[in-house]
CSV table of C-alpha atoms in Angstrom, one decimal:
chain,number,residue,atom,x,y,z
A,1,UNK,CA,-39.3,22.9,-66.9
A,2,UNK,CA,-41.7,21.0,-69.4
A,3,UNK,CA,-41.8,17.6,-70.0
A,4,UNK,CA,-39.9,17.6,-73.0
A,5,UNK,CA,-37.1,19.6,-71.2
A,6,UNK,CA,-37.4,17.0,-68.6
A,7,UNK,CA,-37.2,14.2,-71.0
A,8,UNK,CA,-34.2,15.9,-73.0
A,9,UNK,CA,-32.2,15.9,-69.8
A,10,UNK,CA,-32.9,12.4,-68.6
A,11,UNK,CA,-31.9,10.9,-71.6
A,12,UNK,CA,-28.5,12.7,-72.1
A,13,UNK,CA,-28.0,11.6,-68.6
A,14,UNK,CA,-28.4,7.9,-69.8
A,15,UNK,CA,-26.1,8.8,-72.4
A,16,UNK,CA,-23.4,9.7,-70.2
A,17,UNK,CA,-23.9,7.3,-68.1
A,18,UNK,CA,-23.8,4.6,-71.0
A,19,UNK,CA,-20.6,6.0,-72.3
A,20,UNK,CA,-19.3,6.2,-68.9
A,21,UNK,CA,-20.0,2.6,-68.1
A,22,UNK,CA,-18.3,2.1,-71.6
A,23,UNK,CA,-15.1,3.6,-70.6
A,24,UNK,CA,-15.6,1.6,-66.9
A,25,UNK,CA,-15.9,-1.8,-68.1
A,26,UNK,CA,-12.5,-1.4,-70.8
A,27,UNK,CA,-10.8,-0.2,-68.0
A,28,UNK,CA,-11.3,-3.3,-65.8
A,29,UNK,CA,-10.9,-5.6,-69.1
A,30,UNK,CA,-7.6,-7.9,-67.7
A,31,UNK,CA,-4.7,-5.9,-69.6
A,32,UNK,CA,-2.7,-8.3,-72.1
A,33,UNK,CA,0.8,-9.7,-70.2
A,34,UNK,CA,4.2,-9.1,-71.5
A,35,UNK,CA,4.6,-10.2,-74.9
A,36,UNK,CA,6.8,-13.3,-74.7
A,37,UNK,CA,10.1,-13.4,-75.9
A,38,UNK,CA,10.9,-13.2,-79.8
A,39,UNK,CA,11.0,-16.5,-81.6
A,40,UNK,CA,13.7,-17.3,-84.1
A,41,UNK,CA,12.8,-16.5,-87.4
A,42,UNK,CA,13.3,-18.3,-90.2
A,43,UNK,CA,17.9,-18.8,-90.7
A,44,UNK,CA,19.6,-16.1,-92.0
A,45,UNK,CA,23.0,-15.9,-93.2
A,46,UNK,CA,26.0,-14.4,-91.5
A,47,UNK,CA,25.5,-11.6,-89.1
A,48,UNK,CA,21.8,-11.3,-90.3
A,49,UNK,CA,21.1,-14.3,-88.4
A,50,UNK,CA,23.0,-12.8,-85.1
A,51,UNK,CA,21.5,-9.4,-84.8
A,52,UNK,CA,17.7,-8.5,-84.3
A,53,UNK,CA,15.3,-6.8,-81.2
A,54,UNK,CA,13.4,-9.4,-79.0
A,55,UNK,CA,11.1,-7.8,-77.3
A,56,UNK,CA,11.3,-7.5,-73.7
A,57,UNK,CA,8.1,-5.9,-72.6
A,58,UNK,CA,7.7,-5.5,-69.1
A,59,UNK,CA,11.5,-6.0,-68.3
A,60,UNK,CA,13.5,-3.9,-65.7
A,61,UNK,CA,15.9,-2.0,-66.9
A,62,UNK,CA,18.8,-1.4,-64.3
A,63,UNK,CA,18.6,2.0,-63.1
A,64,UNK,CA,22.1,1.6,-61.3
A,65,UNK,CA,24.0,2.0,-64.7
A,66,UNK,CA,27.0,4.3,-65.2
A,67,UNK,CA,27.1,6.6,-68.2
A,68,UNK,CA,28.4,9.8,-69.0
A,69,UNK,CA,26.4,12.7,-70.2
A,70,UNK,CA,26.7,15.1,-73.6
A,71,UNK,CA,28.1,17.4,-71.1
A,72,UNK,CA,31.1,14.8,-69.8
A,73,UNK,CA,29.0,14.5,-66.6
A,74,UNK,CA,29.1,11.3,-64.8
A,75,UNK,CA,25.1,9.5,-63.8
A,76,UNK,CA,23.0,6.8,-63.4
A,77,UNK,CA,20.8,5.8,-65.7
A,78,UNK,CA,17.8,6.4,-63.2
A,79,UNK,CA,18.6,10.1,-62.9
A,80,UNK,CA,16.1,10.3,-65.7
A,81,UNK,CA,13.5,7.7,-64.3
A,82,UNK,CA,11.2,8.6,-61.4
A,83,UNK,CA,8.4,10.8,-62.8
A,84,UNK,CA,7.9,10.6,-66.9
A,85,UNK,CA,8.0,7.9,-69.0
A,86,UNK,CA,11.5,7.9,-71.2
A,87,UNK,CA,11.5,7.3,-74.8
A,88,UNK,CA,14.7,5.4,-75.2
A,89,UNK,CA,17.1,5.2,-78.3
A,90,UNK,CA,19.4,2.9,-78.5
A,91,UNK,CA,22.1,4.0,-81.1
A,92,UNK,CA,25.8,4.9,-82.3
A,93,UNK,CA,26.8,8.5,-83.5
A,94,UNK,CA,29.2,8.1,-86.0
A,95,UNK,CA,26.5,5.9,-87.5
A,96,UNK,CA,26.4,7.1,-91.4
A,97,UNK,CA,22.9,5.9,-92.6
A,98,UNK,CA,20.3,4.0,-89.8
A,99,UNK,CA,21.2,5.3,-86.4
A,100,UNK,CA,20.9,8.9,-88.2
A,101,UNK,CA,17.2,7.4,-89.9
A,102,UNK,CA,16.1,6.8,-86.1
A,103,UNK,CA,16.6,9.9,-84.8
A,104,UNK,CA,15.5,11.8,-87.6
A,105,UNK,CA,12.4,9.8,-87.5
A,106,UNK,CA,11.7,10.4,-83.7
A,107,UNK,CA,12.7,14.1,-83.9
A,108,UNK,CA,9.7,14.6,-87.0
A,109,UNK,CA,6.9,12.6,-84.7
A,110,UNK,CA,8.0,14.8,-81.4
A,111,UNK,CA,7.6,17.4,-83.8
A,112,UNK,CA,4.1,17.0,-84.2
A,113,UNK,CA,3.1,16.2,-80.7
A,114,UNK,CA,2.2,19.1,-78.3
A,115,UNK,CA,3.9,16.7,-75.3
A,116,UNK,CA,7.4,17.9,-75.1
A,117,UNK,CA,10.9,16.9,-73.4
A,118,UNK,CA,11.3,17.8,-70.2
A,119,UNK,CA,7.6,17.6,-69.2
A,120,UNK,CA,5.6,15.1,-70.6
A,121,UNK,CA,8.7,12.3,-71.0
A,122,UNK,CA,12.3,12.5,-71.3
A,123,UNK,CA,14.5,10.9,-74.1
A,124,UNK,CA,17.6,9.5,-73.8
A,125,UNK,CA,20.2,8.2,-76.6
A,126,UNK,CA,22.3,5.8,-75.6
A,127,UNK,CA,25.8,5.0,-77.7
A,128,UNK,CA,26.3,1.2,-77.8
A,129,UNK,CA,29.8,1.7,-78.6
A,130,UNK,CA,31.9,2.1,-75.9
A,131,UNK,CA,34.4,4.7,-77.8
A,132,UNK,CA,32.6,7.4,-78.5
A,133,UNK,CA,32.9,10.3,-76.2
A,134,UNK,CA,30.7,12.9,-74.8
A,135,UNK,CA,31.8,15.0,-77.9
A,136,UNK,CA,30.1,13.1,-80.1
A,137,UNK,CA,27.3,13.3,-77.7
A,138,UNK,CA,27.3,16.9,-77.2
A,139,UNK,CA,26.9,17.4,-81.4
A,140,UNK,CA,24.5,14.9,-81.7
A,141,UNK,CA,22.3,16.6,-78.8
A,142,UNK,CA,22.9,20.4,-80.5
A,143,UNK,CA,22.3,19.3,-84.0
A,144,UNK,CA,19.0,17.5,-82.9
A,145,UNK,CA,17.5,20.3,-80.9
A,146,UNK,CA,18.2,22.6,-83.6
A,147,UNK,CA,16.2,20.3,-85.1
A,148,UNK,CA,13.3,20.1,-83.2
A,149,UNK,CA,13.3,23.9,-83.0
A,150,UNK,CA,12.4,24.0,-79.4
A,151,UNK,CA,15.0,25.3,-77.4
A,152,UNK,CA,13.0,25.5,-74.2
A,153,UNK,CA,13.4,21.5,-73.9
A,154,UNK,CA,17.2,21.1,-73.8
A,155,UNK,CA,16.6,19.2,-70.5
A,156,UNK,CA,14.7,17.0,-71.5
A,157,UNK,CA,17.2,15.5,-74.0
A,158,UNK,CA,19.5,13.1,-72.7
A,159,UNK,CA,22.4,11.9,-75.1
A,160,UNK,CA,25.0,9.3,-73.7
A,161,UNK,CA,27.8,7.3,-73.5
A,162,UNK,CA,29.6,4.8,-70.9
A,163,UNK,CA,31.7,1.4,-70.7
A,164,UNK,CA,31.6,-1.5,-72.5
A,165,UNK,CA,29.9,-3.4,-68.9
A,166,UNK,CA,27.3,-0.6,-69.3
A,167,UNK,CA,26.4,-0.8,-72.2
A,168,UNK,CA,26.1,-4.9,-72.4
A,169,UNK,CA,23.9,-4.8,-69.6
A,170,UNK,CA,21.3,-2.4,-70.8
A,171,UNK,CA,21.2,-3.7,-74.6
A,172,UNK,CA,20.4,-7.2,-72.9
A,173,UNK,CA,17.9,-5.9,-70.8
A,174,UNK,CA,16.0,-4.3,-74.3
A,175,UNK,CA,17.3,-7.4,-76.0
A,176,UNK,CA,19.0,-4.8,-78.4
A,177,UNK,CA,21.3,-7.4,-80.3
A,178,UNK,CA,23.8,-5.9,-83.3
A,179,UNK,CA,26.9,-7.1,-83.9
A,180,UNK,CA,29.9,-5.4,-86.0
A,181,UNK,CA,30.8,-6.2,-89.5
A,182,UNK,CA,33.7,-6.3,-90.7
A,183,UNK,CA,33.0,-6.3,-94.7
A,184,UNK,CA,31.0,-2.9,-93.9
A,185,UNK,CA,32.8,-1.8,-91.5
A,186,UNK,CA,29.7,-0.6,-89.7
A,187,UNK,CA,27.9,-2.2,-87.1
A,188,UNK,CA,25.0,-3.9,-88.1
A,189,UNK,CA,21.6,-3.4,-85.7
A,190,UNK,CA,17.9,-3.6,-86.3
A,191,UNK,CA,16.4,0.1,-85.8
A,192,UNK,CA,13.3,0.7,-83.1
A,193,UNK,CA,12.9,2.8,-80.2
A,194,UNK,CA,11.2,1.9,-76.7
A,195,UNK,CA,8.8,3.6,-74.5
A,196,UNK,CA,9.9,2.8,-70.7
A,197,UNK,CA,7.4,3.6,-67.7
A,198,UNK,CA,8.9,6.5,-64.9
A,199,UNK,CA,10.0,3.1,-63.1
A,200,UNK,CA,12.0,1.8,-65.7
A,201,UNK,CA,10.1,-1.0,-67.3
A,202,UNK,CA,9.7,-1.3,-70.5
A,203,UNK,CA,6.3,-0.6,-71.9
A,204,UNK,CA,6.2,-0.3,-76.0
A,205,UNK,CA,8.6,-1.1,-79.1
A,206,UNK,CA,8.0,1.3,-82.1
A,207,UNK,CA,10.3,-0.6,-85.3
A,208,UNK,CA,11.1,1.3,-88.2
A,209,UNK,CA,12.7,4.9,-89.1
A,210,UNK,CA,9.2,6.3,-89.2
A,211,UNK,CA,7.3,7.0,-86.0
A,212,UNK,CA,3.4,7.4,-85.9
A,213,UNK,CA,2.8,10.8,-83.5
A,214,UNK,CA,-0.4,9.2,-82.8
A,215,UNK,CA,0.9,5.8,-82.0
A,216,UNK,CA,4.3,7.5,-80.0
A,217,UNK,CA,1.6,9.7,-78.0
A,218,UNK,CA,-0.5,6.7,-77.0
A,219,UNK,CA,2.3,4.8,-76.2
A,220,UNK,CA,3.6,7.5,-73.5
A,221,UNK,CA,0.0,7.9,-72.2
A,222,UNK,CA,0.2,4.0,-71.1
A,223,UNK,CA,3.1,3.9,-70.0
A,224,UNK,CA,2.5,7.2,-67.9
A,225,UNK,CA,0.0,4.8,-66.1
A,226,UNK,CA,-3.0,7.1,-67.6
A,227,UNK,CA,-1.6,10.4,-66.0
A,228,UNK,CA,-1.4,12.0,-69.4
A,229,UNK,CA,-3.5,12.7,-72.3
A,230,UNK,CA,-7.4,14.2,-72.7
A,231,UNK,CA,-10.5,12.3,-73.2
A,232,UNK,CA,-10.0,12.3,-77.2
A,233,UNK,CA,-6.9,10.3,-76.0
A,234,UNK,CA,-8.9,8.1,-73.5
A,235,UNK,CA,-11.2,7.1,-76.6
A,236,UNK,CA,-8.6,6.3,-79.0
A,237,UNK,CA,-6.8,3.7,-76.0
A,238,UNK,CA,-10.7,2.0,-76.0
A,239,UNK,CA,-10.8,1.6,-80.1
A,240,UNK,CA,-7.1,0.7,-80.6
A,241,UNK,CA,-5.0,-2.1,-79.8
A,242,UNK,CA,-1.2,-2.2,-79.6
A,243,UNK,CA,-0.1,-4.6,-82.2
A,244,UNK,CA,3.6,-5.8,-80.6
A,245,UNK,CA,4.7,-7.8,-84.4
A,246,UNK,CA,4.4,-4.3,-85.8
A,247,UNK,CA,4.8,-2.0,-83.0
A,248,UNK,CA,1.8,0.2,-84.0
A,249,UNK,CA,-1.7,0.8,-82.4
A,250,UNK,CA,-4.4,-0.5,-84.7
A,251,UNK,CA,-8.2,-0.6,-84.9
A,252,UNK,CA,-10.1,-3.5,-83.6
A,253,UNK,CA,-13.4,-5.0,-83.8
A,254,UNK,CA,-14.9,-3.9,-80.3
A,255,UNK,CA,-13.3,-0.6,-80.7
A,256,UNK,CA,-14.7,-0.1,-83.4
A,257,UNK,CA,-18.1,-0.7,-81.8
A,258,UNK,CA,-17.3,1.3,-79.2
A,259,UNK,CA,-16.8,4.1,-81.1
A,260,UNK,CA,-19.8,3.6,-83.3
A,261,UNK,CA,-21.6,3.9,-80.3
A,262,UNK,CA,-20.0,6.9,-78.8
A,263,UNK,CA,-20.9,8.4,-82.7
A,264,UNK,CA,-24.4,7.7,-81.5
A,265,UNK,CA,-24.6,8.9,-78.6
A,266,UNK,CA,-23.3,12.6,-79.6
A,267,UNK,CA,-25.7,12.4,-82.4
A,268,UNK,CA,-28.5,11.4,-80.5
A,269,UNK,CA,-27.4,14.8,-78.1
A,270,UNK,CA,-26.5,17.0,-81.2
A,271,UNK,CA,-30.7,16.6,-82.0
A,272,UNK,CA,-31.8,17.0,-79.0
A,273,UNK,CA,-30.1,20.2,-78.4
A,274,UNK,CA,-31.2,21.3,-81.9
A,275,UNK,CA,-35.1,20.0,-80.6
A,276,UNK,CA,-34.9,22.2,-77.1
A,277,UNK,CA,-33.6,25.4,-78.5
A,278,UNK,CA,-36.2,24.9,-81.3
A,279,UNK,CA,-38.8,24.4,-78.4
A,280,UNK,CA,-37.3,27.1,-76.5
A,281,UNK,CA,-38.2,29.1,-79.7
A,282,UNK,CA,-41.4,28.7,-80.3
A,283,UNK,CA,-42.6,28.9,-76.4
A,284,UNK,CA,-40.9,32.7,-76.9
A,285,UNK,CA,-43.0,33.2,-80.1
A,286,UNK,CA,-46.2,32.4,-78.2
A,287,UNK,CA,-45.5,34.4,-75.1
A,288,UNK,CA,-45.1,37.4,-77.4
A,289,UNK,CA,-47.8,37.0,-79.6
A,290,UNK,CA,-50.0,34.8,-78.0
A,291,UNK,CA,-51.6,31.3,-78.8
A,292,UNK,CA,-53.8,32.4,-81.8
A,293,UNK,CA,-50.9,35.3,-83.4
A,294,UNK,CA,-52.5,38.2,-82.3
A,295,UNK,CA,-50.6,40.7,-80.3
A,296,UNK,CA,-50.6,40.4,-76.5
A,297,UNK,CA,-47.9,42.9,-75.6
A,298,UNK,CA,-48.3,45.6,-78.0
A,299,UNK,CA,-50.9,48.8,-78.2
A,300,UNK,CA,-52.9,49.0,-81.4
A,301,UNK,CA,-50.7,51.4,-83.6
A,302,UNK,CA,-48.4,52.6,-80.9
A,303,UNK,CA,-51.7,53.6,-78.7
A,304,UNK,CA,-52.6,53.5,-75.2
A,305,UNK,CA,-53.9,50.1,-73.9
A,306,UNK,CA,-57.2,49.9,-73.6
A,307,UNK,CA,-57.5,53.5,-76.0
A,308,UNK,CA,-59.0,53.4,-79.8
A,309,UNK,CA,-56.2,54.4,-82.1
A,310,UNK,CA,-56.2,57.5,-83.6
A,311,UNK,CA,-57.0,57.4,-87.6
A,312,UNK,CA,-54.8,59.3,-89.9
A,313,UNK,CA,-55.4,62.1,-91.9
A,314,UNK,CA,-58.5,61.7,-94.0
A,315,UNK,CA,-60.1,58.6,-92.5
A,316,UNK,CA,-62.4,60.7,-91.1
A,317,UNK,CA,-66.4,59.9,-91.5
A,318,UNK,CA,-68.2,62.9,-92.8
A,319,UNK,CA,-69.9,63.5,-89.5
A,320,UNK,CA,-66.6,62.9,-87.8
A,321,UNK,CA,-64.3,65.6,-89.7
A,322,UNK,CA,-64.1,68.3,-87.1
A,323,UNK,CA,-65.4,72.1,-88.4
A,324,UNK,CA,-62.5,74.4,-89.2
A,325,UNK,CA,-63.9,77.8,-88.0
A,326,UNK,CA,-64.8,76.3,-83.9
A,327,UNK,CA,-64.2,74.1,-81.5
A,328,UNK,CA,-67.1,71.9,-81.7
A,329,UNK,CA,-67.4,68.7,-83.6
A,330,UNK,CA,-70.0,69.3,-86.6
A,331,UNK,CA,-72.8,67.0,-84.3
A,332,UNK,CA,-73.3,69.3,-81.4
């Protein structure tokens, strides 16, 4: 190896390691604690001012609930805790406009993704009113995975209903509040979906009808405790931040430096491949033709080594042109 190769290797070894200490030191960065409780906004009039999501991150949900399945099948709600993270929706079937907007919205994101129900997470829809029926369920499950178009995750799709108890119990532990209204009469809710770890807590809020596949995808790979994703994923963690007012992962200023320097780095590695193979190159070059261009390798005109070449036709010196009528050469 020369000592350009040599250097070439040391220093994408410091680059490594530079990005790897990069990674490292955001890892042991003290992670932000649960986002406190929502604050009051500003009075609103009439059920406005009762109904809203307060964000409960890092709350236990209570795994010992009672629900029944799309199929009519009595379980717990920690049937579908243990090993994934769940995306949860909390919503009503009959609804005629937002409920419908939630699902929709988290059915286009998942369609995006290359995670899937049933391996990466689980979802589970949850009716918040107690008389709806597993047949409600059971078309709101069948109509969805037509939907997604990917048959081959039916169990990972969880739709369900229970009792009134239930269902108080698990909206409190969200902090899920809606309240009916009578001069619609349609319940009135905010609309928002939650990312809960395999043990139940909850990890993320994602607000609106419209879910970022980037954003939803980060937001499992947290709560997953880091056991999904790929290193494009592990960069992206480092140069966003989860913004909890808006429920979406945003740049920020040391990510961005981050990933300045991680632009670097591959740049400075990108040239000095390009340098090496161009060394590589011309250390070929001079092994075949030697230092000063002329041919180490090859015979003069395809003859022996070490041989004169033979002259073509009439390059012959007049004392050289053999005679025609003997053998001999015209000076013996």
């Amino acid at each position: 190896m020369t000592s350009y190769s040599k250097t070439v290797a040391a220093l994408a070894l410091a680059a490594v390691m530079a990005v790897s200490g990069t990674t490292v030191g955001a890892q042991e960065m003290p992670s932000r604690g649960p986002a406190p409780v929502g604050e009051p906004a500003a009075a609103k009039p009439g059920v406005l001012g009762r109904i809203g999501i307060d964000q409960r991150v890092g709350q236990q949900v209570p795994l010992d609930l009672p629900f029944v399945d799309e199929g009519g099948r009595e379980v717990r709600l920690g049937e579908f805790f243990g090993t994934r993270p769940v995306i949860l929706a909390l919503v009503y079937y009959e609804c005629p406009m937002l409920c419908t907007q939630v699902l929709n919205g988290l059915v286009t994101a998942l369609g995006v993704m290359k995670f899937e129900p049933g391996r990466e997470f689980e979802v589970v829809a949850v009716s918040f009113i107690p008389k709806e029926g597993p047949g409600l369920a059971s078309q709101k499950k069948a109509s969805y995975l037509e939907r997604y178009d990917r048959p081959n995750t039916a169990a990972g799709w969880h739709f369900l209903t229970g009792s009134e108890d239930s269902i108080a119990r698990l909206t409190k532990a969200v902090g899920f509040r809606y309240e009916y209204d009578p001069e619609i009469g349609q319940f009135a809710h905010g609309a928002a979906i939650e990312v809960l770890t395999p043990k139940g807590r909850i990890a993320r809020y994602f607000y609106g009808i419209e879910y970022s596949a980037r954003d939803l995808r980060l937001g499992l790979i947290e709560a997953a405790e880091e056991r999904l994703g790929s290193a494009i994923d592990d960069v992206l963690l480092l140069c966003l931040h989860y913004d909890p007012s808006t429920g979406k992962y945003g740049a920020t200023v040391l990510g961005m430096v981050r990933l300045g320097g991680i632009a670097t780095v591959l740049a400075v590695l990108g040239f000095m491949a390009v340098s090496l193979r161009r060394e590589r190159k011309e250390l070929n070059q001079i092994a075949f033709n030697g230092p000063s261009g002329g041919t180490l390798c090859r015979p003069p005109d395809g003859g022996a080594h070490g041989a004169p070449a033979r002259k073509r036709s009439g390059a012959w010196g007049p004392r050289e042109r053999p005679s025609r009528g003997s053998g001999r050469s015209p000076d013996k």
